[in-house]
Amino acid sequence: MFCHLRPMRRLCLEKIFPHWFPYSRALSGAEAVNALRPFYFAVHPDFFGQHPVEREINENSLKRLSVYLENLQKPGFKSLKPTQLTFYVRETDQSSSDGQEPFSTSGFRAVKFTLHTRDLLSTVLYILNSCSLSVEHIQSFNTNVHTQPLKEAKRMPDRPIKWDKSYYSFTGFKDPDEDLEQVSRVETTLTSWLDNNGKSAVKKLKNSLPLRKELDRLKDELSHQLQLSDIRWQRSWGIAHRCSQLHSLSRLAQQNLETLKKAKGCTIIFTDRSGMSAVGHVMLGTMDVHHHWTKLFERLPSYFDLQRRLMILEDQISYLLGGIQVVYIEELQPVLTLEEYYSLLDVFYNRLLKSRILFHPRSLRGLQMILNSDRYVPSLHELGHFNIPTICDPANLQWFILTKAQQARENMKRKEELKVIENELIQASTKKFSLEKLYKEPSISSIQMVDCCKRLLEQSLPYLHGMHLCISHFYSVMQDGDLCIPWNWKNGEAIK
């Protein structure tokens, strides 16, 4: 599925840009970020709201890329370990599928590449080139760049220096291709990765403990003061960032306590935009100022009224569809505001009224459905709920639901059984390895989590003692010491 792009010699950048690359000056950190703007625009998680798995993969890859770029700028660094990244790249005017996997029907493609660069400029060029994005704008950052156009430079013959292996053996210098060849030959195993990263994770976790205590204190204090149901975060922000957001909310509570108390009984979520979510959570945009937050809290009574109307609309749809329950599953659906979700339901309800399709009253009670605006054909999810397009043929919808109802009930029963097994395995794993916390990313299914925990329980993993372990899609040490491992981790001898 993925395209595999591996740099062969100084990332072959001299091959791609032979004339101007050797004479270009180093980029500053700010210039590197600016030069990568087309890339960030093509992979930014906000554009993948309707594709939660791809959104999460891009979020995590961007975090790892950020760490890589930060390390490149640290004084005295010598060499970084090859870092393999996966991104889903949106189709943009700049994008080209030359040499890459074709775009899917969703308008994006998967790109997988390994970074092993030594400076910001070569890193930026390699990322853009790997994603088939233009690099011409980078000339503006380099005053000493050769004046020959890039397109013409690409046609120049390839004559990079390629030293014989004996050169490195004789001089003692490190072969730049060696690590990359090792990455391609050896598959990372859980034990080897923990051996290499366990100590750094322990150090980061230890350093984060005071802030973690402060975060818990602030969260408990605000929840009690405002009588909130919970305080959560949509993204995997660091502990320091979360503390800063809670401090900001605490200052606002000191200034406008009565206004903020209108959120009594609600869950507050720090996210990208302010408003009320489809399930009734109060969303505080982290980029908004206190004035915007105050206005939101003042408008909560009108949001509660809209929420009541939305629930009535869900009941009306349920009645027309034989008692099937309309639900919104945060982990599987795009992030919608209450207004957006109400509009979606309203369009669907009016189409149902016009179609006059008939279901026996209460014949579908116990079943669930979610609405999707980006689908045209109904489907049955493995968890048992129906994925129903907002716009679809009523006759096909009726036939599909009736023929799949029994399978849906079986899937839902299996889901409940899996949930019980999953919780038991999480508790058993937490106890065996003395974990401080064991959790999973939203895109990890119960089936994947069960498989992961069963295999973990067969292992002896002393590095996990007292750690925070997240089951994800790839290996990573988060900035606060959380260990992320892929649910389908491998173990045993390295595969040659």
CSV table of N, CA, C and O in Angstrom, one decimal, residues 376-473:
chain,number,residue,atom,x,y,z
A,376,TYR,N,-22.2,7.3,0.3
A,376,TYR,CA,-23.4,7.2,-0.6
A,376,TYR,C,-24.1,5.9,-0.5
A,376,TYR,O,-25.2,5.7,-1.0
A,377,VAL,N,-23.4,4.9,0.0
A,377,VAL,CA,-23.9,3.5,0.2
A,377,VAL,C,-23.9,3.1,1.6
A,377,VAL,O,-22.9,3.3,2.3
A,378,PRO,N,-25.1,2.6,2.1
A,378,PRO,CA,-25.1,2.2,3.5
A,378,PRO,C,-24.2,1.0,3.8
A,378,PRO,O,-23.9,0.2,2.9
A,379,SER,N,-23.7,0.8,5.0
A,379,SER,CA,-22.8,-0.3,5.3
A,379,SER,C,-23.1,-0.7,6.8
A,379,SER,O,-23.6,0.0,7.6
A,380,LEU,N,-22.6,-1.9,7.1
A,380,LEU,CA,-22.7,-2.4,8.5
A,380,LEU,C,-21.3,-2.5,9.1
A,380,LEU,O,-20.4,-3.2,8.5
A,381,HIS,N,-21.1,-1.8,10.2
A,381,HIS,CA,-19.7,-1.8,10.8
A,381,HIS,C,-19.5,-3.1,11.6
A,381,HIS,O,-20.5,-3.7,12.1
A,382,GLU,N,-18.3,-3.5,11.8
A,382,GLU,CA,-18.0,-4.7,12.5
A,382,GLU,C,-18.4,-4.6,14.0
A,382,GLU,O,-18.6,-5.6,14.7
A,383,LEU,N,-18.6,-3.3,14.5
A,383,LEU,CA,-19.1,-3.2,15.9
A,383,LEU,C,-20.6,-3.3,16.0
A,383,LEU,O,-21.1,-3.2,17.1
A,384,GLY,N,-21.3,-3.4,14.9
A,384,GLY,CA,-22.7,-3.7,14.9
A,384,GLY,C,-23.6,-2.5,14.5
A,384,GLY,O,-24.8,-2.7,14.4
A,385,HIS,N,-23.1,-1.3,14.4
A,385,HIS,CA,-23.9,-0.2,14.0
A,385,HIS,C,-23.9,0.0,12.5
A,385,HIS,O,-23.0,-0.4,11.8
A,386,PHE,N,-25.0,0.6,12.0
A,386,PHE,CA,-25.2,0.9,10.6
A,386,PHE,C,-24.5,2.2,10.3
A,386,PHE,O,-24.7,3.2,11.0
A,387,ASN,N,-23.8,2.3,9.2
A,387,ASN,CA,-23.3,3.6,8.6
A,387,ASN,C,-24.3,4.0,7.6
A,387,ASN,O,-24.3,3.4,6.5
A,388,ILE,N,-25.0,5.0,7.8
A,388,ILE,CA,-26.1,5.4,6.9
A,388,ILE,C,-25.7,6.8,6.3
A,388,ILE,O,-25.5,7.8,7.0
A,389,PRO,N,-25.7,6.8,4.9
A,389,PRO,CA,-25.4,8.1,4.3
A,389,PRO,C,-26.6,9.1,4.5
A,389,PRO,O,-27.7,8.7,4.5
A,390,THR,N,-26.3,10.4,4.6
A,390,THR,CA,-27.3,11.4,4.7
A,390,THR,C,-28.2,11.4,3.4
A,390,THR,O,-29.4,11.5,3.5
A,391,ILE,N,-27.5,11.2,2.3
A,391,ILE,CA,-28.2,11.1,1.0
A,391,ILE,C,-28.0,9.7,0.4
A,391,ILE,O,-26.9,9.4,0.0
A,392,CYS,N,-29.1,9.0,0.4
A,392,CYS,CA,-29.1,7.6,-0.2
A,392,CYS,C,-30.5,7.3,-0.7
A,392,CYS,O,-31.5,7.9,-0.3
A,393,ASP,N,-30.5,6.3,-1.5
A,393,ASP,CA,-31.8,5.8,-2.0
A,393,ASP,C,-32.7,5.2,-0.9
A,393,ASP,O,-32.2,4.2,-0.3
A,394,PRO,N,-33.8,5.7,-0.6
A,394,PRO,CA,-34.7,5.2,0.5
A,394,PRO,C,-35.0,3.7,0.3
A,394,PRO,O,-34.9,2.9,1.3
A,395,ALA,N,-35.3,3.2,-0.9
A,395,ALA,CA,-35.6,1.8,-1.1
A,395,ALA,C,-34.4,0.9,-0.8
A,395,ALA,O,-34.6,-0.1,-0.1
A,396,ASN,N,-33.2,1.3,-1.3
A,396,ASN,CA,-32.0,0.6,-1.0
A,396,ASN,C,-31.7,0.6,0.5
A,396,ASN,O,-31.3,-0.5,1.1
A,397,LEU,N,-32.0,1.7,1.2
A,397,LEU,CA,-31.8,1.8,2.6
A,397,LEU,C,-32.6,0.8,3.4
A,397,LEU,O,-32.2,0.1,4.3
A,398,GLN,N,-33.9,0.8,3.0
A,398,GLN,CA,-34.9,-0.1,3.7
A,398,GLN,C,-34.4,-1.6,3.5
A,398,GLN,O,-34.4,-2.4,4.5
A,399,TRP,N,-34.1,-2.0,2.3
A,399,TRP,CA,-33.7,-3.3,2.0
A,399,TRP,C,-32.4,-3.7,2.7
A,399,TRP,O,-32.3,-4.8,3.3
A,400,PHE,N,-31.5,-2.8,2.8
A,400,PHE,CA,-30.2,-3.1,3.4
A,400,PHE,C,-30.4,-3.3,4.9
A,400,PHE,O,-29.8,-4.3,5.5
A,401,ILE,N,-31.1,-2.4,5.6
A,401,ILE,CA,-31.3,-2.5,7.0
A,401,ILE,C,-32.0,-3.8,7.4
A,401,ILE,O,-31.6,-4.5,8.3
A,402,LEU,N,-33.1,-4.2,6.6
A,402,LEU,CA,-33.8,-5.4,6.9
A,402,LEU,C,-33.0,-6.6,6.7
A,402,LEU,O,-33.1,-7.6,7.5
A,403,THR,N,-32.2,-6.7,5.7
A,403,THR,CA,-31.4,-7.9,5.4
A,403,THR,C,-30.2,-8.0,6.3
A,403,THR,O,-29.7,-9.1,6.5
A,404,LYS,N,-29.8,-6.9,6.9
A,404,LYS,CA,-28.6,-7.0,7.7
A,404,LYS,C,-28.9,-6.9,9.2
A,404,LYS,O,-28.0,-6.9,10.1
A,405,ALA,N,-30.1,-6.8,9.6
A,405,ALA,CA,-30.5,-6.6,11.0
A,405,ALA,C,-30.0,-7.7,11.9
A,405,ALA,O,-29.5,-7.4,13.0
A,406,GLN,N,-30.2,-9.0,11.5
A,406,GLN,CA,-29.7,-10.1,12.3
A,406,GLN,C,-28.2,-10.0,12.5
A,406,GLN,O,-27.7,-10.3,13.6
A,407,GLN,N,-27.5,-9.8,11.4
A,407,GLN,CA,-26.0,-9.7,11.5
A,407,GLN,C,-25.6,-8.6,12.4
A,407,GLN,O,-24.6,-8.7,13.2
A,408,ALA,N,-26.3,-7.5,12.4
A,408,ALA,CA,-26.0,-6.3,13.2
A,408,ALA,C,-26.2,-6.7,14.7
A,408,ALA,O,-25.4,-6.3,15.5
A,409,ARG,N,-27.2,-7.4,15.0
A,409,ARG,CA,-27.4,-7.9,16.4
A,409,ARG,C,-26.3,-8.8,16.9
A,409,ARG,O,-25.8,-8.7,18.0
A,410,GLU,N,-25.9,-9.7,16.0
A,410,GLU,CA,-24.8,-10.6,16.4
A,410,GLU,C,-23.5,-9.8,16.6
A,410,GLU,O,-22.7,-10.1,17.5
A,411,ASN,N,-23.2,-8.8,15.7
A,411,ASN,CA,-22.0,-8.0,15.8
A,411,ASN,C,-22.0,-7.2,17.1
A,411,ASN,O,-21.0,-7.0,17.8
A,412,MET,N,-23.2,-6.7,17.5
A,412,MET,CA,-23.3,-5.9,18.7
A,412,MET,C,-23.1,-6.8,20.0
A,412,MET,O,-22.4,-6.3,20.9
A,413,LYS,N,-23.6,-8.0,19.9
A,413,LYS,CA,-23.4,-8.9,21.0
A,413,LYS,C,-21.9,-9.2,21.1
A,413,LYS,O,-21.3,-9.3,22.2
A,414,ARG,N,-21.2,-9.5,20.0
A,414,ARG,CA,-19.8,-9.7,20.0
A,414,ARG,C,-19.0,-8.5,20.5
A,414,ARG,O,-18.0,-8.7,21.2
A,415,LYS,N,-19.5,-7.3,20.2
A,415,LYS,CA,-18.8,-6.1,20.6
A,415,LYS,C,-18.8,-6.1,22.2
A,415,LYS,O,-17.8,-5.7,22.8
A,416,GLU,N,-20.0,-6.3,22.8
A,416,GLU,CA,-20.1,-6.3,24.2
A,416,GLU,C,-19.2,-7.4,24.9
A,416,GLU,O,-18.5,-7.1,25.9
A,417,GLU,N,-19.1,-8.6,24.3
A,417,GLU,CA,-18.3,-9.6,24.8
A,417,GLU,C,-16.8,-9.2,24.7
A,417,GLU,O,-16.0,-9.4,25.6
A,418,LEU,N,-16.4,-8.6,23.5
A,418,LEU,CA,-15.0,-8.2,23.3
A,418,LEU,C,-14.7,-7.1,24.3
A,418,LEU,O,-13.5,-7.1,24.8
A,419,LYS,N,-15.6,-6.2,24.6
A,419,LYS,CA,-15.3,-5.1,25.6
A,419,LYS,C,-15.0,-5.6,27.0
A,419,LYS,O,-14.1,-5.2,27.6
A,420,VAL,N,-15.7,-6.7,27.4
A,420,VAL,CA,-15.5,-7.3,28.7
A,420,VAL,C,-14.1,-7.9,28.7
A,420,VAL,O,-13.3,-7.8,29.6
A,421,ILE,N,-13.8,-8.7,27.6
A,421,ILE,CA,-12.5,-9.3,27.5
A,421,ILE,C,-11.4,-8.3,27.5
A,421,ILE,O,-10.3,-8.4,28.2
A,422,GLU,N,-11.6,-7.2,26.7
A,422,GLU,CA,-10.6,-6.2,26.6
A,422,GLU,C,-10.3,-5.5,28.0
A,422,GLU,O,-9.1,-5.4,28.4
A,423,ASN,N,-11.3,-5.2,28.7
A,423,ASN,CA,-11.1,-4.6,30.1
A,423,ASN,C,-10.4,-5.6,31.0
A,423,ASN,O,-9.5,-5.1,31.8
A,424,GLU,N,-10.7,-6.8,30.9
A,424,GLU,CA,-10.0,-7.8,31.8
A,424,GLU,C,-8.6,-7.9,31.4
A,424,GLU,O,-7.7,-8.0,32.3
A,425,LEU,N,-8.2,-7.9,30.2
A,425,LEU,CA,-6.8,-8.0,29.7
A,425,LEU,C,-6.1,-6.7,30.1
A,425,LEU,O,-4.9,-6.8,30.4
A,426,ILE,N,-6.7,-5.6,30.0
A,426,ILE,CA,-6.0,-4.3,30.3
A,426,ILE,C,-5.7,-4.4,31.8
A,426,ILE,O,-4.6,-4.0,32.2
A,427,GLN,N,-6.6,-4.8,32.6
A,427,GLN,CA,-6.3,-4.9,34.1
A,427,GLN,C,-5.2,-5.9,34.4
A,427,GLN,O,-4.3,-5.6,35.2
A,428,ALA,N,-5.3,-7.1,33.7
A,428,ALA,CA,-4.2,-8.1,33.9
A,428,ALA,C,-2.9,-7.6,33.5
A,428,ALA,O,-1.9,-7.8,34.2
A,429,SER,N,-2.8,-6.9,32.3
A,429,SER,CA,-1.5,-6.4,31.8
A,429,SER,C,-1.0,-5.3,32.7
A,429,SER,O,0.2,-5.2,33.0
A,430,THR,N,-1.9,-4.4,33.2
A,430,THR,CA,-1.5,-3.3,34.1
A,430,THR,C,-0.9,-3.9,35.4
A,430,THR,O,0.1,-3.4,35.9
A,431,LYS,N,-1.5,-4.9,35.9
A,431,LYS,CA,-1.0,-5.6,37.1
A,431,LYS,C,0.3,-6.3,36.9
A,431,LYS,O,1.2,-6.1,37.7
A,432,LYS,N,0.4,-7.1,35.9
A,432,LYS,CA,1.6,-7.9,35.7
A,432,LYS,C,2.8,-7.1,35.5
A,432,LYS,O,3.9,-7.4,36.1
A,433,PHE,N,2.7,-6.0,34.7
A,433,PHE,CA,3.9,-5.1,34.4
A,433,PHE,C,4.0,-3.9,35.3
A,433,PHE,O,4.9,-3.1,35.1
A,434,SER,N,3.1,-3.9,36.3
A,434,SER,CA,3.1,-2.7,37.3
A,434,SER,C,3.1,-1.4,36.6
A,434,SER,O,3.9,-0.5,36.9
A,435,LEU,N,2.2,-1.3,35.6
A,435,LEU,CA,2.1,-0.1,34.8
A,435,LEU,C,1.4,1.0,35.6
A,435,LEU,O,0.4,0.7,36.3
A,436,GLU,N,1.8,2.2,35.4
A,436,GLU,CA,1.1,3.3,36.0
A,436,GLU,C,-0.2,3.5,35.3
A,436,GLU,O,-1.3,3.9,35.8
A,437,LYS,N,-0.2,3.3,33.9
A,437,LYS,CA,-1.3,3.5,33.1
A,437,LYS,C,-1.2,2.7,31.8
A,437,LYS,O,-0.1,2.7,31.2
A,438,LEU,N,-2.3,2.1,31.4
A,438,LEU,CA,-2.3,1.4,30.1
A,438,LEU,C,-3.5,1.9,29.3
A,438,LEU,O,-4.7,1.8,29.8
A,439,TYR,N,-3.3,2.5,28.2
A,439,TYR,CA,-4.4,3.0,27.4
A,439,TYR,C,-4.2,2.8,25.9
A,439,TYR,O,-3.1,2.4,25.5
A,440,LYS,N,-5.1,3.1,25.1
A,440,LYS,CA,-5.0,3.0,23.6
A,440,LYS,C,-5.4,4.2,22.9
A,440,LYS,O,-6.2,5.0,23.4
A,441,GLU,N,-4.9,4.4,21.7
A,441,GLU,CA,-5.4,5.5,20.9
A,441,GLU,C,-6.8,5.2,20.3
A,441,GLU,O,-7.1,4.0,20.2
A,442,PRO,N,-7.6,6.2,20.0
A,442,PRO,CA,-9.0,6.0,19.6
A,442,PRO,C,-9.1,5.1,18.4
A,442,PRO,O,-10.1,4.4,18.2
A,443,SER,N,-8.1,5.1,17.5
A,443,SER,CA,-8.2,4.3,16.3
A,443,SER,C,-7.9,2.8,16.5
A,443,SER,O,-8.0,2.0,15.5
A,444,ILE,N,-7.5,2.4,17.7
A,444,ILE,CA,-7.2,1.0,17.9
A,444,ILE,C,-8.5,0.3,18.3
A,444,ILE,O,-9.2,0.7,19.3
A,445,SER,N,-8.9,-0.7,17.6
A,445,SER,CA,-10.2,-1.4,17.9
A,445,SER,C,-10.0,-2.3,19.1
A,445,SER,O,-8.9,-2.6,19.5
A,446,SER,N,-11.1,-2.8,19.6
A,446,SER,CA,-11.1,-3.8,20.7
A,446,SER,C,-10.4,-5.1,20.3
A,446,SER,O,-9.7,-5.7,21.1
A,447,ILE,N,-10.6,-5.5,19.0
A,447,ILE,CA,-10.0,-6.7,18.5
A,447,ILE,C,-8.5,-6.6,18.5
A,447,ILE,O,-7.8,-7.5,19.0
A,448,GLN,N,-8.0,-5.4,18.1
A,448,GLN,CA,-6.6,-5.2,18.1
A,448,GLN,C,-6.0,-5.1,19.5
A,448,GLN,O,-4.9,-5.6,19.8
A,449,MET,N,-6.7,-4.4,20.4
A,449,MET,CA,-6.3,-4.3,21.8
A,449,MET,C,-6.2,-5.7,22.5
A,449,MET,O,-5.3,-6.0,23.2
A,450,VAL,N,-7.2,-6.5,22.2
A,450,VAL,CA,-7.2,-7.8,22.8
A,450,VAL,C,-6.0,-8.7,22.3
A,450,VAL,O,-5.3,-9.3,23.1
A,451,ASP,N,-5.8,-8.6,21.0
A,451,ASP,CA,-4.7,-9.4,20.5
A,451,ASP,C,-3.3,-8.9,21.1
A,451,ASP,O,-2.5,-9.7,21.4
A,452,CYS,N,-3.2,-7.6,21.2
A,452,CYS,CA,-2.0,-7.0,21.7
A,452,CYS,C,-1.7,-7.4,23.2
A,452,CYS,O,-0.6,-7.8,23.5
A,453,CYS,N,-2.8,-7.3,24.0
A,453,CYS,CA,-2.6,-7.6,25.4
A,453,CYS,C,-2.4,-9.0,25.7
A,453,CYS,O,-1.6,-9.4,26.6
A,454,LYS,N,-3.0,-9.9,24.9
A,454,LYS,CA,-2.8,-11.3,25.0
A,454,LYS,C,-1.3,-11.7,24.8
A,454,LYS,O,-0.7,-12.5,25.6
A,455,ARG,N,-0.7,-11.1,23.8
A,455,ARG,CA,0.7,-11.4,23.5
A,455,ARG,C,1.6,-10.7,24.5
A,455,ARG,O,2.7,-11.2,24.8
A,456,LEU,N,1.2,-9.5,25.0
A,456,LEU,CA,2.1,-8.9,26.0
A,456,LEU,C,2.2,-9.7,27.3
A,456,LEU,O,3.2,-9.8,27.9
A,457,LEU,N,1.1,-10.3,27.7
A,457,LEU,CA,1.0,-11.1,28.9
A,457,LEU,C,1.9,-12.4,28.8
A,457,LEU,O,2.3,-12.9,29.9
A,458,GLU,N,2.3,-12.7,27.6
A,458,GLU,CA,3.3,-13.9,27.5
A,458,GLU,C,4.7,-13.4,27.6
A,458,GLU,O,5.6,-14.3,27.6
A,459,GLN,N,5.0,-12.1,27.7
A,459,GLN,CA,6.3,-11.6,27.7
A,459,GLN,C,6.8,-11.2,29.1
A,459,GLN,O,6.0,-11.0,30.0
A,460,SER,N,8.1,-11.1,29.3
A,460,SER,CA,8.7,-10.6,30.5
A,460,SER,C,9.4,-9.2,30.1
A,460,SER,O,10.3,-9.2,29.3
A,461,LEU,N,8.8,-8.1,30.5
A,461,LEU,CA,9.2,-6.8,30.1
A,461,LEU,C,9.5,-5.9,31.2
A,461,LEU,O,8.6,-5.0,31.6
A,462,PRO,N,10.6,-6.0,31.9
A,462,PRO,CA,10.9,-5.2,33.1
A,462,PRO,C,10.9,-3.7,32.8
A,462,PRO,O,10.7,-2.9,33.8
A,463,TYR,N,11.2,-3.2,31.6
A,463,TYR,CA,11.2,-1.8,31.3
A,463,TYR,C,9.9,-1.1,31.5
A,463,TYR,O,9.8,0.1,31.6
A,464,LEU,N,8.8,-1.9,31.5
A,464,LEU,CA,7.5,-1.3,31.6
A,464,LEU,C,7.1,-1.0,33.0
A,464,LEU,O,6.0,-0.3,33.2
A,465,HIS,N,7.8,-1.4,34.0
A,465,HIS,CA,7.5,-1.1,35.4
A,465,HIS,C,7.3,0.4,35.7
A,465,HIS,O,8.2,1.2,35.4
A,466,GLY,N,6.1,0.7,36.1
A,466,GLY,CA,5.9,2.1,36.5
A,466,GLY,C,5.6,3.1,35.3
A,466,GLY,O,5.5,4.3,35.5
A,467,MET,N,5.6,2.5,34.1
A,467,MET,CA,5.5,3.4,32.9
A,467,MET,C,4.0,3.7,32.5
A,467,MET,O,3.1,3.0,33.0
A,468,HIS,N,3.9,4.6,31.6
A,468,HIS,CA,2.6,4.9,31.0
A,468,HIS,C,2.7,4.3,29.6
A,468,HIS,O,3.5,4.7,28.8
A,469,LEU,N,1.9,3.3,29.3
A,469,LEU,CA,2.0,2.6,28.0
A,469,LEU,C,0.7,2.9,27.1
A,469,LEU,O,-0.4,2.7,27.6
A,470,CYS,N,1.0,3.3,25.9
A,470,CYS,CA,-0.1,3.6,25.0
A,470,CYS,C,0.0,2.6,23.8
A,470,CYS,O,1.1,2.5,23.2
A,471,ILE,N,-1.1,2.0,23.5
A,471,ILE,CA,-1.1,1.1,22.3
A,471,ILE,C,-1.5,1.9,21.1
A,471,ILE,O,-2.6,2.5,21.1
A,472,SER,N,-0.6,1.9,20.1
A,472,SER,CA,-0.8,2.8,19.0
A,472,SER,C,-0.6,2.0,17.7
A,472,SER,O,-0.8,0.8,17.6
A,473,HIS,N,-0.1,2.7,16.6
A,473,HIS,CA,0.2,2.1,15.4
A,473,HIS,C,1.7,2.0,15.1
A,473,HIS,O,2.1,1.3,14.1
